XYZ file of C-alpha atoms in Angstrom:
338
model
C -25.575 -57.702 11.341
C -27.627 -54.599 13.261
C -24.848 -54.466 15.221
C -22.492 -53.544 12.245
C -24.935 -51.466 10.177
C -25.090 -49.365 13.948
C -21.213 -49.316 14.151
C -21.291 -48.010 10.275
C -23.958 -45.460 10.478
C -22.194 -43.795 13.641
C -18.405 -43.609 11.710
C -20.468 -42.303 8.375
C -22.417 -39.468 11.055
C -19.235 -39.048 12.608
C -17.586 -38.231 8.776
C -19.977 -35.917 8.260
C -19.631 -33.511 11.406
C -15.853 -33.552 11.274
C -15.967 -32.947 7.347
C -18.859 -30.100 7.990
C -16.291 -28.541 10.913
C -13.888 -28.745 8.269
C -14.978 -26.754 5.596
C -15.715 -23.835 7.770
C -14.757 -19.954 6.908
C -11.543 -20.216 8.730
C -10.015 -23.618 7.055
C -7.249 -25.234 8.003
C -4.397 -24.067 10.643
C -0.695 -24.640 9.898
C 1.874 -26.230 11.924
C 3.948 -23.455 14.342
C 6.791 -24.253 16.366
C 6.017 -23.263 20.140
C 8.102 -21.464 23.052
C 8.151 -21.056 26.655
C 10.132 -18.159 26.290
C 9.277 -15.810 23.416
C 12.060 -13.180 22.605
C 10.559 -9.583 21.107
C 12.400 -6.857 19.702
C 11.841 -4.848 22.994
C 15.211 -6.201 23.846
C 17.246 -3.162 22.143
C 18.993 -2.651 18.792
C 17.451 -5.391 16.270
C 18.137 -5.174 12.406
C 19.058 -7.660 9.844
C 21.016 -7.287 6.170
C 18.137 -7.367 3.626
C 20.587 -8.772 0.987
C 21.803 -12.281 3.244
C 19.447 -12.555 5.713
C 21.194 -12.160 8.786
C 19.489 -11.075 11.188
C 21.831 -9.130 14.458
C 19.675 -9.381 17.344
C 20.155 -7.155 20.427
C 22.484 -9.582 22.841
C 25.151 -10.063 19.606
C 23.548 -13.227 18.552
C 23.072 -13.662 14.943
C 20.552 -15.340 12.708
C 20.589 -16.701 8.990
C 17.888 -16.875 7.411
C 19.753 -17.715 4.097
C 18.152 -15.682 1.511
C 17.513 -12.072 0.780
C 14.391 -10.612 2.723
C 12.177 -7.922 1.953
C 11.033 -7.578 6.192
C 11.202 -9.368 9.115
C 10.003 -9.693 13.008
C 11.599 -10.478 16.127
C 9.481 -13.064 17.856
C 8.994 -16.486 19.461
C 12.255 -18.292 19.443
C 13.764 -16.378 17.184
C 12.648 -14.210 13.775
C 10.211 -14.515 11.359
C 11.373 -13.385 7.656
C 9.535 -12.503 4.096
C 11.648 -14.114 1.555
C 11.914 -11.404 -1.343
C 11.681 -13.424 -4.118
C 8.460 -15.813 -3.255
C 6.756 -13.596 -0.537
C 7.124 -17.312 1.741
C 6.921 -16.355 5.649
C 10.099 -18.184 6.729
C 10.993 -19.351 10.644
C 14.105 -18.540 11.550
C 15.998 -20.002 14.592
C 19.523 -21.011 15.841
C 19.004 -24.409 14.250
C 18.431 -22.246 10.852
C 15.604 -21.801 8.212
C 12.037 -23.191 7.825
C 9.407 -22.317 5.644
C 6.184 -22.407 7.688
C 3.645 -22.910 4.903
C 2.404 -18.958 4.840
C 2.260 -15.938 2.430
C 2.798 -12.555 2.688
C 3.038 -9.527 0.792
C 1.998 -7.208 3.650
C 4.531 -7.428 6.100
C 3.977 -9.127 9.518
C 3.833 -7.596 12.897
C 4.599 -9.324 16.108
C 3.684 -8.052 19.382
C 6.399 -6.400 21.617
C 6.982 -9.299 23.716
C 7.453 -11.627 20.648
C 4.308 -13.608 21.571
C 2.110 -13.077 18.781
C 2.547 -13.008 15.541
C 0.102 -11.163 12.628
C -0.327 -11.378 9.359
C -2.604 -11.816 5.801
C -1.600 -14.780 4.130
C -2.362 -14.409 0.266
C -2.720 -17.861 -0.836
C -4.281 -19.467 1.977
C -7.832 -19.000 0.928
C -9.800 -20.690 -2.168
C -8.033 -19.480 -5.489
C -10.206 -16.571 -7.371
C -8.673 -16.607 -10.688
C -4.714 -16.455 -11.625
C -2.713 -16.412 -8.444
C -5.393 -14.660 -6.919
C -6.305 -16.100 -3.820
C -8.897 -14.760 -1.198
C -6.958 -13.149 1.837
C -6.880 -14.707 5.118
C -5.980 -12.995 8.570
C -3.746 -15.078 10.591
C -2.638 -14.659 14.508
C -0.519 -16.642 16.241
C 0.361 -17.882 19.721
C 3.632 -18.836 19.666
C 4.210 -19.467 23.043
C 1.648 -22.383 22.642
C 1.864 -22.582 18.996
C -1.581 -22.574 18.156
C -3.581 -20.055 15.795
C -5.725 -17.660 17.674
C -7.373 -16.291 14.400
C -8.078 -17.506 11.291
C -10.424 -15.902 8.744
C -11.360 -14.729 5.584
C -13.600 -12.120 7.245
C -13.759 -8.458 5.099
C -11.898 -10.381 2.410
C -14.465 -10.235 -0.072
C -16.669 -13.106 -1.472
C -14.897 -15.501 -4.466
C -18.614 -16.539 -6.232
C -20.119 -12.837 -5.610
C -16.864 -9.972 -5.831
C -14.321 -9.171 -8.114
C -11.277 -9.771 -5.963
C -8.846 -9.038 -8.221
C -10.127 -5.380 -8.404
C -11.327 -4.746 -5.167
C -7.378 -6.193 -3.855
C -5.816 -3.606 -5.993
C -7.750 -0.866 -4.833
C -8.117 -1.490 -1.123
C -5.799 -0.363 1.484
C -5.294 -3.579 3.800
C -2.650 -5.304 5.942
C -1.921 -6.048 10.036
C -2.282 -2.190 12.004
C -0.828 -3.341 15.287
C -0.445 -6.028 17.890
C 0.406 -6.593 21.659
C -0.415 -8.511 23.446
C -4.052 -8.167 24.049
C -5.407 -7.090 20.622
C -4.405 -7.322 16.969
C -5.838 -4.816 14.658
C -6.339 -6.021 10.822
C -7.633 -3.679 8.147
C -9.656 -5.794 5.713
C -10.181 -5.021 1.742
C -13.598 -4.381 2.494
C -13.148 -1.200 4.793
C -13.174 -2.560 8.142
C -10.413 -2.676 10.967
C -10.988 -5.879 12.931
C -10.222 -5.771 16.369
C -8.970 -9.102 17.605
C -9.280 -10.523 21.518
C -6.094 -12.798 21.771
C -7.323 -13.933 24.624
C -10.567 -15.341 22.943
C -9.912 -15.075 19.082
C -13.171 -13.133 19.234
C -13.262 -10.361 16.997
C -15.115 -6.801 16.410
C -15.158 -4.720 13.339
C -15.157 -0.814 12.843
C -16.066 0.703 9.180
C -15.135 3.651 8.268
C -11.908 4.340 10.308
C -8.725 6.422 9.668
C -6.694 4.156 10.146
C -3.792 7.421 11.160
C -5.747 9.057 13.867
C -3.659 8.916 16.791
C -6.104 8.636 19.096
C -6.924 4.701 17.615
C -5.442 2.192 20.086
C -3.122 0.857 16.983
C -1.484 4.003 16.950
C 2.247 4.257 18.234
C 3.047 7.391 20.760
C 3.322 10.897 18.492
C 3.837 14.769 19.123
C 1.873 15.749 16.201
C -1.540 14.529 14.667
C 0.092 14.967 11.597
C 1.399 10.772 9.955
C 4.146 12.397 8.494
C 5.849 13.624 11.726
C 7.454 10.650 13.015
C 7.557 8.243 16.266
C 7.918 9.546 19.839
C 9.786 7.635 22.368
C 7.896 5.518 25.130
C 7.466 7.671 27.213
C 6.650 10.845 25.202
C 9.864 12.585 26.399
C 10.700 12.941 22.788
C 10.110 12.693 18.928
C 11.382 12.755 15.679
C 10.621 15.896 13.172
C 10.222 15.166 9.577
C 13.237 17.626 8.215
C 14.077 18.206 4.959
C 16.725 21.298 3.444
C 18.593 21.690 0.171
C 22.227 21.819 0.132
C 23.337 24.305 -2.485
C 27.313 23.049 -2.262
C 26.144 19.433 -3.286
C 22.949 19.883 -5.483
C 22.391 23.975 -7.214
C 18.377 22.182 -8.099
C 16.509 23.988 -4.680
C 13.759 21.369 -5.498
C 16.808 18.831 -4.557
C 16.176 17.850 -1.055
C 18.127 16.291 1.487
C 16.565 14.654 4.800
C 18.162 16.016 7.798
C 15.712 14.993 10.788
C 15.434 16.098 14.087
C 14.534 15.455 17.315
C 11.588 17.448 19.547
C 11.650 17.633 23.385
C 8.309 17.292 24.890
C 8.688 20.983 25.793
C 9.391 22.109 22.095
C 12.805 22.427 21.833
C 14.755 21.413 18.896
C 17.822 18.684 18.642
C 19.540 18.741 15.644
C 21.583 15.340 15.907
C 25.625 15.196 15.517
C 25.886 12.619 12.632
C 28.531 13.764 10.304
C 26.778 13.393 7.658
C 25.042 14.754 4.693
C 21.457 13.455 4.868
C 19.846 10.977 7.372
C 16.321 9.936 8.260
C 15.216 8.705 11.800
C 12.890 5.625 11.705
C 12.130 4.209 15.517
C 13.266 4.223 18.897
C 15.306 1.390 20.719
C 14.674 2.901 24.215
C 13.918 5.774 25.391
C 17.004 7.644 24.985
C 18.126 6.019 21.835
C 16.774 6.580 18.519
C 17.631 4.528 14.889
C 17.759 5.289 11.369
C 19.255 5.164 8.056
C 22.525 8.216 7.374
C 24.646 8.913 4.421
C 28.021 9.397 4.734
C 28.927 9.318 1.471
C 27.359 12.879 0.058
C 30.604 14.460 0.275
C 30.367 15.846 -3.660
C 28.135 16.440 -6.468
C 29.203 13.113 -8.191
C 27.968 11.050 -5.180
C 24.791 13.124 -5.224
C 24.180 11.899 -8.474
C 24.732 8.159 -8.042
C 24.713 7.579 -4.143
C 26.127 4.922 -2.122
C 24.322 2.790 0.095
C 23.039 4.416 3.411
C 24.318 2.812 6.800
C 22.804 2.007 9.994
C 22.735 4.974 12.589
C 21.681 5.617 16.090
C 21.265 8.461 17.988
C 20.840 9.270 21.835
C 19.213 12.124 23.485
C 19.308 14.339 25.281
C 23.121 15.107 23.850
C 22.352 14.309 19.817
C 25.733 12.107 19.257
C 25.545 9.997 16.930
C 27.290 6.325 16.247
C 26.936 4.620 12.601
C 26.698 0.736 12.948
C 29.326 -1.531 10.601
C 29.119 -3.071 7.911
C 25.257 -2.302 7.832
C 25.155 -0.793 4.088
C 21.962 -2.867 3.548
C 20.378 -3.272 7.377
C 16.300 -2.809 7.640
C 14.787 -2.974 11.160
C 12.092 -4.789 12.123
C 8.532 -3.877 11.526
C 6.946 -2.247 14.389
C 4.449 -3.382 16.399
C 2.700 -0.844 16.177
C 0.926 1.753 13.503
């Protein structure tokens, strides 16, 4: 009879530890899909139709993710997608579609290399009052498939804040991430600073989150946010153009964008595209540059009720330009970086 009452009291102790461990800040982890090789979108031209799904990835293979998306990454063994109706985070492979349990209304961000994944799930954490749930920073190893991070750190406190408010007003989602470090700016005003190596992280108040000279922040020309992206190796950069077009639209406050492209040395490329108005968004290499152009502003009428933009890349140091088909509704890939 001692013996049993021993046996008891050590299950009933051991209950209690793994039921403490359980209910700890971070809660529980969710069930990833691991790969020896992770595929990034450092692999060349990656964009998917935001009406479908599919996803074109850089060696001609394609992906369905079955549903319309409102973003995407390129990462682990294949993409990760945020369905547009439901905000669900969505695995997508060549077997097909799988929801993986997560939330997001943020966008994601994987590292480069497709490694790690980042983002704030918004129903993860204990419910606050409608479908408000506390936020929870997630990062992911999905080479091993474990969770690195997992916390409701800078998220605010359900019994003590006003979440509802202080969500609305804050300025939060994943900065960056590579494959060292993911950078998370929290409700509460912090960046975290997250060791993948460790899951340790550090926080920073106060921080503009746009100063180039923050690690999160992608190569630029100009201090200024608005100017865009430089290439990798600061060789060039995209100019933030805008002009009005008197033939098409007699309004002067009627503007059309017509970027350009800046040489490290200051000089000006104004890039071949035959068209009307286009907008540069990211580089694919260093000599190749993508965005959005509109072919279709050929006359006042199409001013007025415009067609749907294509898919356009550019190369430098010669400015030609090449529209990709049947890309009418094609958004790229977040970017790894701010």
């Amino acid at each position: 009879m001692r013996r049993t009452l021993t046996v008891l009291l050590t299950l009933l102790l051991t209950a209690a530890v793994l039921t403490a461990c359980g209910s700890s800040d971070d809660g529980a982890g969710l069930d990833w899909s691991s790969t020896k090789a992770p595929v990034g979108a450092d692999t060349g031209l990656v964009w998917a139709d935001a009406l479908t799904g599919e996803i074109h990835l850089s060696d001609g293979q394609t992906l369905d993710a079955d549903r319309a998306i409102s973003s995407f990454v390129v990462a682990g063994d294949g993409a990760y997608v945020v369905d547009k109706d439901d905000d669900a985070l969505i695995e997508v492979t060549a077997d097909g579609a799988r929801p993986t349990g997560a939330h997001v209304e943020t966008r994601a961000k994987a590292s480069p290399s497709g490694r790690y994944l980042a983002f704030i799930d918004t129903l993860a954490g204990p419910k606050f009052e409608g479908t408000v749930h506390q936020l929870t920073s997630v990062v992911v190893d999905l080479k091993t498939g474990e969770e690195v991070f997992r916390s409701t750190r800078g998220m605010g406190d359900v019994e003590d804040d006003d979440l509802t408010d202080l969500y609305e007003d804050a300025d939060y989602g994943v900065l960056a991430v590579n494959d060292e470090t993911a950078w998370i700016s929290v409700p509460e005003g912090d960046v975290l600073s997250i060791d993948l190596s460790t899951g340790k992280a550090t926080s920073k108040r106060d921080t503009d989150t746009s100063n180039p000279k923050n690690p999160w922040v992608g190569p630029r020309f100009a201090p200024e946010p608005s100017e865009g992206p430089a290439n990798p190796d600061r060789t060039w950069g995209i100019s933030r153009i805008s002009r009005d077009v008197p033939a098409l639209a007699a309004d002067p406050a009627f503007r059309f964008d017509r970027d350009e492209l800046t040489s490290a040395d200051g000089a000006r490329l104004v890039p071949r595209t035959g068209a009307v108005s286009w907008r540069l968004e990211a580089w694919v290499d260093s000599e190749t540059v993508v965005g959005h152009a509109n072919d279709n502003l050929d006359n006042p009428d199409f001013v007025k009720d415009p067609k749907t933009p294509s898919l356009m890349t550019c190369t430098v140091p010669d400015g030609a330009c090449t529209l990709v088909p049947d890309s009418e509704h094609a958004i790229l890939p977040e970017p790894s970086l701010y």
